[in-house]
CSV table of C-alpha atoms in Angstrom, one decimal:
chain,number,residue,atom,x,y,z
A,985,MET,CA,0.0,0.0,0.0
A,986,ILE,CA,1.0,3.6,-0.5
A,987,ALA,CA,0.3,6.5,2.0
A,988,PHE,CA,0.0,10.0,0.8
A,989,TYR,CA,0.5,12.9,3.3
A,990,THR,CA,1.3,16.6,3.5
A,991,ALA,CA,2.2,17.2,7.2
A,992,LYS,CA,2.5,20.9,6.9
A,993,SER,CA,-0.3,22.3,9.0
A,994,ASP,CA,-1.6,21.6,12.5
A,995,LEU,CA,1.0,20.1,14.8
A,996,ALA,CA,-1.5,17.4,15.9
A,997,HIS,CA,-1.8,16.2,12.4
A,998,ILE,CA,1.9,16.3,11.8
A,999,SER,CA,2.5,14.3,15.0
A,1000,TYR,CA,0.0,11.7,13.8
A,1001,VAL,CA,1.7,11.4,10.3
A,1002,HIS,CA,5.1,10.9,11.9
A,1003,GLU,CA,3.7,8.1,14.1
A,1004,ALA,CA,1.9,6.5,11.2
A,1005,ASN,CA,5.0,6.4,9.1
A,1006,ILE,CA,6.7,4.4,12.0
A,1007,TRP,CA,3.7,2.2,13.0
A,1008,PHE,CA,2.6,1.1,9.5
A,1009,PRO,CA,6.0,-0.3,8.5
A,1010,GLU,CA,6.1,-2.3,11.7
A,1011,MET,CA,2.7,-3.7,11.0
A,1012,ALA,CA,3.7,-4.4,7.4
A,1013,LYS,CA,6.4,-6.8,8.7
A,1014,LYS,CA,4.0,-8.5,11.1
A,1015,TYR,CA,1.1,-8.9,8.7
A,1016,ASN,CA,3.0,-9.5,5.5
A,1017,PHE,CA,2.2,-6.4,3.4
A,1018,THR,CA,4.4,-3.6,2.0
A,1019,TYR,CA,4.1,0.0,3.1
A,1020,ASP,CA,5.4,3.0,1.1
A,1021,SER,CA,4.7,6.7,1.8
A,1022,THR,CA,5.1,9.9,-0.1
A,1023,LYS,CA,4.4,13.6,0.3
A,1024,ASN,CA,4.6,14.0,-3.5
A,1025,TRP,CA,1.0,14.2,-4.5
A,1026,ALA,CA,2.1,14.3,-8.2
A,1027,ASN,CA,2.5,10.5,-7.7
A,1028,LEU,CA,-1.2,10.3,-7.6
A,1029,ASN,CA,-1.4,9.2,-11.2
A,1030,ALA,CA,-2.5,6.0,-13.0
A,1031,GLU,CA,1.0,4.6,-13.6
A,1032,PHE,CA,2.1,5.0,-10.0
A,1033,LEU,CA,-1.1,3.8,-8.5
A,1034,SER,CA,-1.0,0.7,-10.7
A,1035,HIS,CA,1.7,-0.7,-8.4
A,1036,TYR,CA,-0.5,-0.6,-5.2
A,1037,GLN,CA,-3.6,-2.3,-4.0
A,1038,VAL,CA,-4.4,0.1,-1.2
A,1039,VAL,CA,-4.0,3.9,-1.0
A,1040,LEU,CA,-4.0,5.8,2.3
A,1041,PHE,CA,-4.6,9.5,2.8
A,1042,LEU,CA,-3.0,10.2,6.2
A,1043,ASP,CA,-3.9,13.9,6.6
A,1044,THR,CA,-5.1,15.7,3.5
A,1045,ARG,CA,-6.6,15.2,0.0
A,1046,PRO,CA,-5.3,15.9,-3.5
A,1047,GLU,CA,-5.9,19.4,-4.8
A,1048,ALA,CA,-4.8,19.2,-8.5
A,1049,PRO,CA,-7.6,18.3,-10.9
A,1050,GLU,CA,-5.5,15.6,-12.6
A,1051,GLN,CA,-4.7,14.0,-9.3
A,1052,ARG,CA,-8.3,14.0,-8.3
A,1053,ALA,CA,-9.3,12.4,-11.6
A,1054,ALA,CA,-6.6,9.7,-11.3
A,1055,PHE,CA,-7.8,8.8,-7.8
A,1056,GLN,CA,-11.4,8.7,-8.8
A,1057,LYS,CA,-10.6,6.4,-11.7
A,1058,TYR,CA,-8.5,4.2,-9.5
A,1059,MET,CA,-11.3,3.8,-7.0
A,1060,GLU,CA,-13.9,3.2,-9.8
A,1061,HIS,CA,-11.8,0.4,-11.2
A,1062,GLY,CA,-11.5,-1.6,-8.0
A,1063,GLY,CA,-8.7,0.2,-6.1
A,1064,ALA,CA,-8.9,0.4,-2.3
A,1065,TRP,CA,-8.6,3.3,0.1
A,1066,MET,CA,-8.3,4.1,3.8
A,1067,GLY,CA,-8.5,7.8,4.9
A,1068,PHE,CA,-7.9,9.3,8.3
A,1069,HIS,CA,-9.3,12.4,10.1
A,1070,PHE,CA,-8.4,15.5,8.2
A,1071,SER,CA,-8.4,13.7,4.8
A,1072,ALA,CA,-12.2,14.2,4.8
A,1073,PHE,CA,-12.2,17.8,5.8
A,1074,ALA,CA,-13.8,20.4,3.6
A,1075,LEU,CA,-15.2,23.8,4.5
A,1076,THR,CA,-16.1,26.7,2.3
A,1077,PRO,CA,-14.6,29.2,2.8
A,1078,SER,CA,-11.3,27.8,4.0
A,1079,ASP,CA,-7.9,26.6,2.7
A,1080,PHE,CA,-9.7,23.3,2.0
A,1081,PRO,CA,-13.1,24.3,0.4
A,1082,GLN,CA,-15.7,21.8,-0.7
A,1083,ASN,CA,-14.9,21.9,-4.4
A,1084,TRP,CA,-14.8,18.2,-5.1
A,1085,ASP,CA,-18.4,16.8,-5.1
A,1086,TRP,CA,-17.5,13.3,-6.1
A,1087,TYR,CA,-15.2,12.9,-3.2
A,1088,HIS,CA,-17.1,14.6,-0.4
A,1089,GLN,CA,-20.7,14.0,-1.5
A,1090,GLU,CA,-20.6,10.7,-3.3
A,1091,PHE,CA,-17.5,8.8,-2.2
A,1092,LEU,CA,-17.4,9.9,1.5
A,1093,GLY,CA,-21.0,11.0,1.6
A,1094,SER,CA,-20.3,13.3,4.5
A,1095,GLY,CA,-20.3,16.6,2.8
A,1096,GLN,CA,-18.7,19.5,4.5
A,1097,TYR,CA,-17.2,19.6,8.0
A,1098,VAL,CA,-19.5,21.4,10.5
A,1099,SER,CA,-17.8,21.4,13.9
A,1100,ASN,CA,-15.5,19.5,16.3
A,1101,THR,CA,-15.0,18.7,19.9
A,1102,TRP,CA,-12.2,20.2,21.9
A,1103,ARG,CA,-9.9,19.3,23.6
A,1104,PRO,CA,-8.7,16.1,22.0
A,1105,THR,CA,-10.1,13.4,24.2
A,1106,SER,CA,-10.9,9.7,24.3
A,1107,ALA,CA,-14.4,8.5,23.5
A,1108,VAL,CA,-16.3,5.3,24.0
A,1109,LEU,CA,-17.0,4.0,20.5
A,1110,ARG,CA,-19.9,1.6,19.6
A,1111,VAL,CA,-19.6,-0.9,16.8
A,1112,ALA,CA,-22.5,-0.2,14.4
A,1113,ASP,CA,-21.9,-3.1,12.1
A,1114,PRO,CA,-20.4,-6.1,13.9
A,1115,LYS,CA,-20.6,-8.3,10.8
A,1116,HIS,CA,-18.1,-6.3,8.8
A,1117,PRO,CA,-14.6,-7.8,8.4
A,1118,ALA,CA,-13.1,-4.6,9.8
A,1119,THR,CA,-15.0,-5.0,13.1
A,1120,LYS,CA,-15.0,-8.7,13.6
A,1121,HIS,CA,-12.5,-8.7,16.4
A,1122,LEU,CA,-14.0,-5.7,18.3
A,1123,PRO,CA,-16.2,-5.8,21.4
A,1124,LYS,CA,-19.6,-3.9,21.3
A,1125,THR,CA,-17.9,-0.9,22.7
A,1126,PHE,CA,-14.3,0.2,23.3
A,1127,LYS,CA,-12.3,3.2,24.4
A,1128,SER,CA,-10.6,5.1,21.6
A,1129,SER,CA,-7.3,7.0,21.7
A,1130,PRO,CA,-7.7,10.8,22.3
A,1131,ASN,CA,-8.9,12.6,19.2
A,1132,GLU,CA,-10.6,15.7,17.9
A,1133,TRP,CA,-14.0,14.4,16.8
A,1134,TYR,CA,-15.7,15.9,13.7
A,1135,ARG,CA,-19.4,16.5,12.9
A,1136,TRP,CA,-20.5,16.5,9.3
A,1137,GLU,CA,-23.0,18.2,7.1
A,1138,ASN,CA,-24.8,15.1,5.9
A,1139,ASP,CA,-26.7,12.5,8.0
A,1140,LEU,CA,-24.9,9.3,6.8
A,1141,ARG,CA,-27.7,7.2,8.2
A,1142,LYS,CA,-29.9,8.4,5.4
A,1143,ASN,CA,-27.5,7.4,2.7
A,1144,PRO,CA,-28.2,3.8,1.5
A,1145,ASP,CA,-24.7,3.5,0.1
A,1146,ILE,CA,-23.0,4.1,3.5
A,1147,ASP,CA,-22.4,1.4,6.0
A,1148,ILE,CA,-21.5,3.0,9.4
A,1149,LEU,CA,-18.9,0.9,11.2
A,1150,LEU,CA,-18.3,2.9,14.4
A,1151,SER,CA,-20.1,5.8,16.1
A,1152,ILE,CA,-19.8,7.7,19.4
A,1153,ASP,CA,-21.4,5.8,22.2
A,1154,SER,CA,-23.8,7.8,24.4
A,1155,THR,CA,-21.7,7.0,27.5
A,1156,SER,CA,-19.1,9.4,26.0
A,1157,PHE,CA,-21.2,12.5,26.7
A,1158,PRO,CA,-20.3,15.1,27.6
A,1159,LEU,CA,-17.5,14.8,25.0
A,1160,GLY,CA,-14.9,17.5,25.0
A,1161,ASN,CA,-14.3,20.3,27.6
A,1162,GLY,CA,-14.2,23.4,25.5
A,1163,PRO,CA,-13.5,26.3,26.3
A,1164,LYS,CA,-16.3,27.0,23.8
A,1165,GLN,CA,-19.7,25.4,24.6
A,1166,SER,CA,-20.0,24.4,21.0
A,1167,GLU,CA,-16.9,22.2,21.4
A,1168,ILE,CA,-18.7,20.0,24.0
A,1169,TRP,CA,-21.1,17.5,22.7
A,1170,HIS,CA,-23.9,16.5,25.1
A,1171,THR,CA,-26.2,14.5,22.8
A,1172,GLY,CA,-26.5,13.4,19.2
A,1173,TYR,CA,-25.4,10.7,16.7
A,1174,TYR,CA,-21.9,11.0,15.4
A,1175,PRO,CA,-20.4,8.5,12.9
A,1176,VAL,CA,-16.7,7.8,13.4
A,1177,ALA,CA,-15.9,5.3,10.7
A,1178,TRP,CA,-17.7,4.1,7.7
A,1179,THR,CA,-17.5,2.5,4.3
A,1180,ASN,CA,-19.2,3.2,1.0
A,1181,ARG,CA,-20.8,0.0,-0.4
A,1182,ASN,CA,-19.9,1.0,-4.0
A,1183,TYR,CA,-16.2,1.1,-3.3
A,1184,LYS,CA,-13.5,-0.7,-1.4
A,1185,MET,CA,-12.9,2.1,1.2
A,1186,ILE,CA,-12.9,2.9,4.9
A,1187,TYR,CA,-12.8,6.4,6.4
A,1188,MET,CA,-12.1,6.8,10.0
A,1189,ASN,CA,-12.1,10.1,12.0
A,1190,MET,CA,-9.0,9.1,14.0
A,1191,GLY,CA,-5.7,11.0,13.3
A,1192,HIS,CA,-5.4,14.0,15.6
A,1193,ASN,CA,-3.1,13.5,18.6
A,1194,ASP,CA,-3.5,15.5,21.9
A,1195,MET,CA,-0.7,18.2,22.0
A,1196,ASP,CA,0.6,20.4,24.8
A,1197,TYR,CA,-0.6,23.7,23.3
A,1198,GLU,CA,-1.3,25.3,26.6
A,1199,GLY,CA,2.1,24.6,28.1
A,1200,LYS,CA,3.6,25.9,24.8
A,1201,THR,CA,5.9,22.9,24.6
A,1202,ASN,CA,3.9,21.5,21.6
A,1203,LYS,CA,4.8,18.0,22.9
A,1204,THR,CA,2.7,15.1,21.8
A,1205,LEU,CA,0.5,13.9,24.7
A,1206,SER,CA,-1.2,10.9,23.1
A,1207,SER,CA,-0.9,8.4,20.3
A,1208,THR,CA,-3.6,7.5,17.7
A,1209,PHE,CA,-2.2,4.0,17.9
A,1210,GLY,CA,-2.5,3.9,21.7
A,1211,SER,CA,-5.8,2.0,21.9
A,1212,GLU,CA,-5.5,-1.8,21.3
A,1213,MET,CA,-8.9,-2.1,19.9
A,1214,GLN,CA,-8.4,0.9,17.6
A,1215,ARG,CA,-5.2,-0.7,16.3
A,1216,GLN,CA,-7.1,-3.9,15.7
A,1217,PHE,CA,-9.8,-2.1,13.7
A,1218,ILE,CA,-7.2,-0.4,11.5
A,1219,ILE,CA,-5.3,-3.7,10.8
A,1220,ASP,CA,-8.5,-5.7,10.1
A,1221,GLY,CA,-9.7,-2.9,7.8
A,1222,LEU,CA,-6.4,-2.9,5.9
A,1223,VAL,CA,-6.4,-6.7,5.6
A,1224,TRP,CA,-10.0,-6.5,4.2
A,1225,LEU,CA,-9.1,-3.7,1.8
A,1226,GLY,CA,-6.0,-5.6,0.6
A,1227,THR,CA,-7.7,-8.9,0.1
A,1228,ALA,CA,-11.3,-8.2,-0.9
A,1229,LYS,CA,-11.8,-9.1,-4.6
A,1230,LYS,CA,-15.0,-7.1,-5.0
A,1231,HIS,CA,-16.6,-3.9,-3.8
A,1232,ALA,CA,-18.0,-3.8,-0.2
A,1233,ALA,CA,-21.6,-4.2,-1.5
A,1234,ASN,CA,-20.7,-7.8,-2.3
């Protein structure tokens, strides 16, 4: 598999990318797959992608039209993808506007980012689809690693193409501690990981480490890979993506 990343903005995302580029090679040796990574998004082209079964977006998305077209074609022809946290972010206006309808509306189904919790904190996650290969080794609920949790524009429960795998369990509330009241969730339904039945893909909201911003040391205070069950979910998801012969709908 090949991981694309940028690692230029937000220290928490950069921290996660650095961890990912250490952890995934270790898992590659253990589970018998190959892991390459690149921050050269120009490699997102048909010839380069033809050498890989699974593409990862660690922290961002492609911006160039030709890169986006190559990725869409790769996915429409049976390629596999796993995306993390900020790879699904889109907000108009921002540096990452929602200007890619196929990706945000059809492929991910989530639409634009709406809001987030703060500070990064652990949550109790509930398995929404225990029959999926990515969740087969998970208990009904488990505690995640600390994360900044996103809320989305679209209600994924209303999309027949989307299979929600994990969501925030109600025992997590209140989730976040502000300081803004909007950054503390008290109720609601929040998908955390899902797949689109028309593609071999998994998106998961994890990928934002807790950082010592207040103490101004910018030290990493948590690890996205610190939760055993979360690690299991990632590995089982990757194994499924790398070995599935058909789209998730089958």
